């Protein structure tokens, strides 16, 4: 299992927080549903909910309703190509493909897609919700051998995956057909959990939600694939897009309603900020029972209610200078020592933290943090693959985790840390990071999306923006150079604490 890193094909976003004068575009290629519950109609609604424009190219005009499929009227492949060419003038950032109605349509796409160099999300629509067959065996075989290898993501449900594969369906087997990512959606399983099985380059994980008691599920596969395509158009990497899509679909099922007295469709209405899925990937977490852990809280229950100003320093000497100013949370991040010198530095830092009743987190060195009796340990995402979380938990240490995006957040939520650090808030010079800064709007999003965890803002923070950051409701504000490079760090620390307190009055 490799460390979570940005996919080179996509810039890393945390949300489309920058105000846009123009919308990104998804080109949706698929069938028109006369009932308006699935197909192109669902694609358009789902993209719109995500703040993305949906251009369309119709492959077939269907006559269908909740009871039956009455007719499929394929569009000539030349006419389909004309629609695609017209839509390409809008310069789409992603393509979503649904129902394909003829071999000639597939042949045209096989010729055309490699020329476009765009991410492609393919939802292989084989049956309708009324169980009517849409594709014959010849067309399915052609899609398997020729089209799927051109796709970024393929997203069949369980019955569709069974028809695409000659053996028991799995995301790994589906990926072997040639797509970069293979997702088997879980709504059709008999389990109480709707679990998406996800397999991509060097990554395999599951995202789960409890199934909701609803009969209004029409168009769920279309909504899933269209929403995922919308996230790619917004600039998200595939793993982040999958988490966001899973959240949006659960929201859509919860909000679904009937059409008169008949079954309705899912209703994705906005970019999601709740309904976090349960992440599972035992290869990524050292502890097989990591999901059963619950790290101790670091606010309330006798602790200060907020983390406050949170200096990150590289020596015990800095702690001895800053903690007397009233700092209640700090982090020791040592990069220049090793061996006995490192152990001695951590031991001294822990003693200073206890002297001033400060919640001192040790960065990275969890074994020494346990040995020296530290208050807590702070880990990055890459540390989740090597740290013994059960040992940290058993020792009674608090756990803070760094996070930059939706995928990292669901990994963090799986181990129930004591606090979550979200960054970068603004651009920083202290570390070379590929992440697009959240800004204040993005920080407000994370505060709203993670109400059950103390949130720490980090990166690019100074005395000019600290009050705006405090006003978002974050629990802690992590700072490095704004304190350590100041001519009078002790005075600067007091000034920054006063600014935070003033903003919170």
PDB file of C-alpha atoms in Angstrom, residues 191-345:
ATOM      1  CA  UNK A 191     -26.369  -6.349   3.264  1.00  0.00           C
ATOM      2  CA  UNK A 192     -27.606  -3.628   5.602  1.00  0.00           C
ATOM      3  CA  UNK A 193     -24.687  -1.529   4.395  1.00  0.00           C
ATOM      4  CA  UNK A 194     -24.413   0.059   0.961  1.00  0.00           C
ATOM      5  CA  UNK A 195     -20.710  -0.421   0.298  1.00  0.00           C
ATOM      6  CA  UNK A 196     -18.780   0.866  -2.695  1.00  0.00           C
ATOM      7  CA  UNK A 197     -15.794  -1.364  -3.436  1.00  0.00           C
ATOM      8  CA  UNK A 198     -13.075   0.801  -5.011  1.00  0.00           C
ATOM      9  CA  UNK A 199      -9.926  -0.332  -6.792  1.00  0.00           C
ATOM     10  CA  UNK A 200      -7.406   1.960  -8.472  1.00  0.00           C
ATOM     11  CA  UNK A 201      -3.665   2.248  -9.085  1.00  0.00           C
ATOM     12  CA  UNK A 202      -2.083   0.849  -5.902  1.00  0.00           C
ATOM     13  CA  UNK A 203      -5.234   1.563  -3.900  1.00  0.00           C
ATOM     14  CA  UNK A 204      -8.121  -0.617  -2.790  1.00  0.00           C
ATOM     15  CA  UNK A 205     -10.677   0.444  -0.198  1.00  0.00           C
ATOM     16  CA  UNK A 206     -14.379   0.465   0.651  1.00  0.00           C
ATOM     17  CA  UNK A 207     -16.778   3.278   1.488  1.00  0.00           C
ATOM     18  CA  UNK A 208     -19.950   2.349   3.360  1.00  0.00           C
ATOM     19  CA  UNK A 209     -23.215   3.847   4.559  1.00  0.00           C
ATOM     20  CA  UNK A 210     -26.122   2.243   6.351  1.00  0.00           C
ATOM     21  CA  UNK A 211     -28.938   1.675   3.895  1.00  0.00           C
ATOM     22  CA  UNK A 212     -31.836   4.072   4.291  1.00  0.00           C
ATOM     23  CA  UNK A 213     -35.418   2.837   4.254  1.00  0.00           C
ATOM     24  CA  UNK A 214     -36.550   4.387   0.979  1.00  0.00           C
ATOM     25  CA  UNK A 215     -38.235   3.114  -2.159  1.00  0.00           C
ATOM     26  CA  UNK A 216     -37.335   6.258  -4.083  1.00  0.00           C
ATOM     27  CA  UNK A 217     -34.075   5.034  -5.582  1.00  0.00           C
ATOM     28  CA  UNK A 218     -34.531   5.550  -9.321  1.00  0.00           C
ATOM     29  CA  UNK A 219     -31.519   7.030 -11.057  1.00  0.00           C
ATOM     30  CA  UNK A 220     -29.062   6.252  -8.246  1.00  0.00           C
ATOM     31  CA  UNK A 221     -26.459   4.759 -10.593  1.00  0.00           C
ATOM     32  CA  UNK A 222     -26.725   7.717 -12.968  1.00  0.00           C
ATOM     33  CA  UNK A 223     -26.481  10.154 -10.059  1.00  0.00           C
ATOM     34  CA  UNK A 224     -23.397   8.393  -8.701  1.00  0.00           C
ATOM     35  CA  UNK A 225     -21.493   8.457 -11.996  1.00  0.00           C
ATOM     36  CA  UNK A 226     -22.580  11.988 -12.940  1.00  0.00           C
ATOM     37  CA  UNK A 227     -21.662  13.372  -9.522  1.00  0.00           C
ATOM     38  CA  UNK A 228     -18.273  11.672  -9.722  1.00  0.00           C
ATOM     39  CA  UNK A 229     -17.698  13.175 -13.172  1.00  0.00           C
ATOM     40  CA  UNK A 230     -18.674  16.572 -11.740  1.00  0.00           C
ATOM     41  CA  UNK A 231     -16.034  16.262  -9.004  1.00  0.00           C
ATOM     42  CA  UNK A 232     -13.389  15.505 -11.638  1.00  0.00           C
ATOM     43  CA  UNK A 233     -14.523  18.541 -13.613  1.00  0.00           C
ATOM     44  CA  UNK A 234     -14.105  20.603 -10.427  1.00  0.00           C
ATOM     45  CA  UNK A 235     -10.503  19.402 -10.192  1.00  0.00           C
ATOM     46  CA  UNK A 236     -10.721  16.731  -7.507  1.00  0.00           C
ATOM     47  CA  UNK A 237      -8.543  13.648  -7.585  1.00  0.00           C
ATOM     48  CA  UNK A 238     -10.479  10.378  -8.027  1.00  0.00           C
ATOM     49  CA  UNK A 239     -10.279   9.274  -4.378  1.00  0.00           C
ATOM     50  CA  UNK A 240     -11.604  12.594  -3.122  1.00  0.00           C
ATOM     51  CA  UNK A 241     -14.275  12.494  -5.812  1.00  0.00           C
ATOM     52  CA  UNK A 242     -15.423   9.078  -4.651  1.00  0.00           C
ATOM     53  CA  UNK A 243     -15.817  10.237  -1.040  1.00  0.00           C
ATOM     54  CA  UNK A 244     -17.705  13.374  -2.088  1.00  0.00           C
ATOM     55  CA  UNK A 245     -19.917  11.346  -4.425  1.00  0.00           C
ATOM     56  CA  UNK A 246     -20.730   8.808  -1.707  1.00  0.00           C
ATOM     57  CA  UNK A 247     -21.696  11.664   0.639  1.00  0.00           C
ATOM     58  CA  UNK A 248     -23.816  13.331  -2.049  1.00  0.00           C
ATOM     59  CA  UNK A 249     -25.652  10.133  -2.940  1.00  0.00           C
ATOM     60  CA  UNK A 250     -26.528   9.399   0.699  1.00  0.00           C
ATOM     61  CA  UNK A 251     -27.835  12.950   0.924  1.00  0.00           C
ATOM     62  CA  UNK A 252     -29.799  12.347  -2.285  1.00  0.00           C
ATOM     63  CA  UNK A 253     -31.402   9.172  -0.952  1.00  0.00           C
ATOM     64  CA  UNK A 254     -32.304  10.860   2.327  1.00  0.00           C
ATOM     65  CA  UNK A 255     -33.965  13.747   0.461  1.00  0.00           C
ATOM     66  CA  UNK A 256     -35.721  11.587  -2.149  1.00  0.00           C
ATOM     67  CA  UNK A 257     -39.485  11.756  -2.488  1.00  0.00           C
ATOM     68  CA  UNK A 258     -42.193  10.158  -4.588  1.00  0.00           C
ATOM     69  CA  UNK A 259     -43.713  11.392  -7.827  1.00  0.00           C
ATOM     70  CA  UNK A 260     -47.419  11.672  -7.118  1.00  0.00           C
ATOM     71  CA  UNK A 261     -48.139   8.237  -5.650  1.00  0.00           C
ATOM     72  CA  UNK A 262     -45.291   6.451  -7.459  1.00  0.00           C
ATOM     73  CA  UNK A 263     -41.630   5.736  -6.820  1.00  0.00           C
ATOM     74  CA  UNK A 264     -39.347   8.732  -7.155  1.00  0.00           C
ATOM     75  CA  UNK A 265     -35.663   9.231  -7.745  1.00  0.00           C
ATOM     76  CA  UNK A 266     -32.688  10.246  -5.616  1.00  0.00           C
ATOM     77  CA  UNK A 267     -32.345  13.981  -5.097  1.00  0.00           C
ATOM     78  CA  UNK A 268     -28.763  15.252  -4.968  1.00  0.00           C
ATOM     79  CA  UNK A 269     -29.310  18.940  -4.276  1.00  0.00           C
ATOM     80  CA  UNK A 270     -25.968  20.483  -3.242  1.00  0.00           C
ATOM     81  CA  UNK A 271     -22.294  19.902  -2.599  1.00  0.00           C
ATOM     82  CA  UNK A 272     -22.319  17.674   0.514  1.00  0.00           C
ATOM     83  CA  UNK A 273     -20.955  18.668   3.906  1.00  0.00           C
ATOM     84  CA  UNK A 274     -22.275  15.718   5.919  1.00  0.00           C
ATOM     85  CA  UNK A 275     -23.023  12.002   5.605  1.00  0.00           C
ATOM     86  CA  UNK A 276     -19.378  10.949   5.865  1.00  0.00           C
ATOM     87  CA  UNK A 277     -18.983   7.304   4.764  1.00  0.00           C
ATOM     88  CA  UNK A 278     -17.184   4.685   6.801  1.00  0.00           C
ATOM     89  CA  UNK A 279     -13.753   4.001   5.318  1.00  0.00           C
ATOM     90  CA  UNK A 280     -12.145   0.574   5.482  1.00  0.00           C
ATOM     91  CA  UNK A 281      -8.740  -0.395   4.147  1.00  0.00           C
ATOM     92  CA  UNK A 282      -6.846  -2.786   6.369  1.00  0.00           C
ATOM     93  CA  UNK A 283      -3.761  -2.486   4.198  1.00  0.00           C
ATOM     94  CA  UNK A 284      -3.579   1.220   5.003  1.00  0.00           C
ATOM     95  CA  UNK A 285      -3.972   0.880   8.758  1.00  0.00           C
ATOM     96  CA  UNK A 286      -1.537  -1.086  10.882  1.00  0.00           C
ATOM     97  CA  UNK A 287      -4.228  -2.125  13.347  1.00  0.00           C
ATOM     98  CA  UNK A 288      -6.814  -4.634  12.240  1.00  0.00           C
ATOM     99  CA  UNK A 289      -9.158  -3.260  14.911  1.00  0.00           C
ATOM    100  CA  UNK A 290      -8.386   0.430  14.262  1.00  0.00           C
ATOM    101  CA  UNK A 291     -12.038   1.182  13.592  1.00  0.00           C
ATOM    102  CA  UNK A 292     -12.850   0.092  17.165  1.00  0.00           C
ATOM    103  CA  UNK A 293     -10.561   2.717  18.686  1.00  0.00           C
ATOM    104  CA  UNK A 294     -11.767   5.964  20.259  1.00  0.00           C
ATOM    105  CA  UNK A 295      -8.955   8.282  21.293  1.00  0.00           C
ATOM    106  CA  UNK A 296      -9.445  10.412  24.426  1.00  0.00           C
ATOM    107  CA  UNK A 297     -10.793  13.938  23.936  1.00  0.00           C
ATOM    108  CA  UNK A 298      -8.483  16.918  24.262  1.00  0.00           C
ATOM    109  CA  UNK A 299     -11.154  19.543  24.964  1.00  0.00           C
ATOM    110  CA  UNK A 300     -13.825  19.652  27.701  1.00  0.00           C
ATOM    111  CA  UNK A 301     -13.997  17.111  30.521  1.00  0.00           C
ATOM    112  CA  UNK A 302     -11.623  19.216  32.619  1.00  0.00           C
ATOM    113  CA  UNK A 303      -9.543  20.355  29.615  1.00  0.00           C
ATOM    114  CA  UNK A 304      -9.823  23.894  28.158  1.00  0.00           C
ATOM    115  CA  UNK A 305     -12.773  24.072  25.769  1.00  0.00           C
ATOM    116  CA  UNK A 306     -10.619  25.065  22.790  1.00  0.00           C
ATOM    117  CA  UNK A 307      -7.089  24.265  21.685  1.00  0.00           C
ATOM    118  CA  UNK A 308      -6.357  27.969  21.183  1.00  0.00           C
ATOM    119  CA  UNK A 309      -3.081  29.275  19.824  1.00  0.00           C
ATOM    120  CA  UNK A 310      -1.098  26.157  18.915  1.00  0.00           C
ATOM    121  CA  UNK A 311       2.637  26.832  18.412  1.00  0.00           C
ATOM    122  CA  UNK A 312       4.628  24.175  16.534  1.00  0.00           C
ATOM    123  CA  UNK A 313       8.282  24.331  17.582  1.00  0.00           C
ATOM    124  CA  UNK A 314      11.429  22.293  17.038  1.00  0.00           C
ATOM    125  CA  UNK A 315      12.973  22.310  20.514  1.00  0.00           C
ATOM    126  CA  UNK A 316      12.225  22.142  24.216  1.00  0.00           C
ATOM    127  CA  UNK A 317      13.910  25.535  24.553  1.00  0.00           C
ATOM    128  CA  UNK A 318      11.092  27.082  22.548  1.00  0.00           C
ATOM    129  CA  UNK A 319       8.540  25.486  24.851  1.00  0.00           C
ATOM    130  CA  UNK A 320      10.325  26.934  27.881  1.00  0.00           C
ATOM    131  CA  UNK A 321      10.030  30.397  26.305  1.00  0.00           C
ATOM    132  CA  UNK A 322       6.437  30.227  25.037  1.00  0.00           C
ATOM    133  CA  UNK A 323       4.446  28.174  27.514  1.00  0.00           C
ATOM    134  CA  UNK A 324       4.802  30.738  30.345  1.00  0.00           C
ATOM    135  CA  UNK A 325       2.781  33.126  28.172  1.00  0.00           C
ATOM    136  CA  UNK A 326      -0.321  30.978  28.790  1.00  0.00           C
ATOM    137  CA  UNK A 327      -0.154  28.555  25.849  1.00  0.00           C
ATOM    138  CA  UNK A 328      -2.372  25.529  26.528  1.00  0.00           C
ATOM    139  CA  UNK A 329      -1.583  23.473  23.398  1.00  0.00           C
ATOM    140  CA  UNK A 330       1.747  23.000  21.610  1.00  0.00           C
ATOM    141  CA  UNK A 331       3.552  20.559  19.353  1.00  0.00           C
ATOM    142  CA  UNK A 332       7.170  19.470  19.312  1.00  0.00           C
ATOM    143  CA  UNK A 333       8.282  18.783  15.747  1.00  0.00           C
ATOM    144  CA  UNK A 334      11.960  17.765  15.769  1.00  0.00           C
ATOM    145  CA  UNK A 335      13.703  17.027  12.479  1.00  0.00           C
ATOM    146  CA  UNK A 336      17.373  17.618  13.350  1.00  0.00           C
ATOM    147  CA  UNK A 337      18.007  15.094  16.163  1.00  0.00           C
ATOM    148  CA  UNK A 338      18.135  11.314  16.438  1.00  0.00           C
ATOM    149  CA  UNK A 339      19.089   8.579  18.880  1.00  0.00           C
ATOM    150  CA  UNK A 340      19.654   9.508  22.525  1.00  0.00           C
ATOM    151  CA  UNK A 341      19.685  13.236  21.759  1.00  0.00           C
ATOM    152  CA  UNK A 342      16.163  12.956  20.334  1.00  0.00           C
ATOM    153  CA  UNK A 343      14.949  10.909  23.307  1.00  0.00           C
ATOM    154  CA  UNK A 344      16.406  13.424  25.752  1.00  0.00           C
ATOM    155  CA  UNK A 345      14.803  16.341  23.883  1.00  0.00           C
TER     156      UNK A 345
END
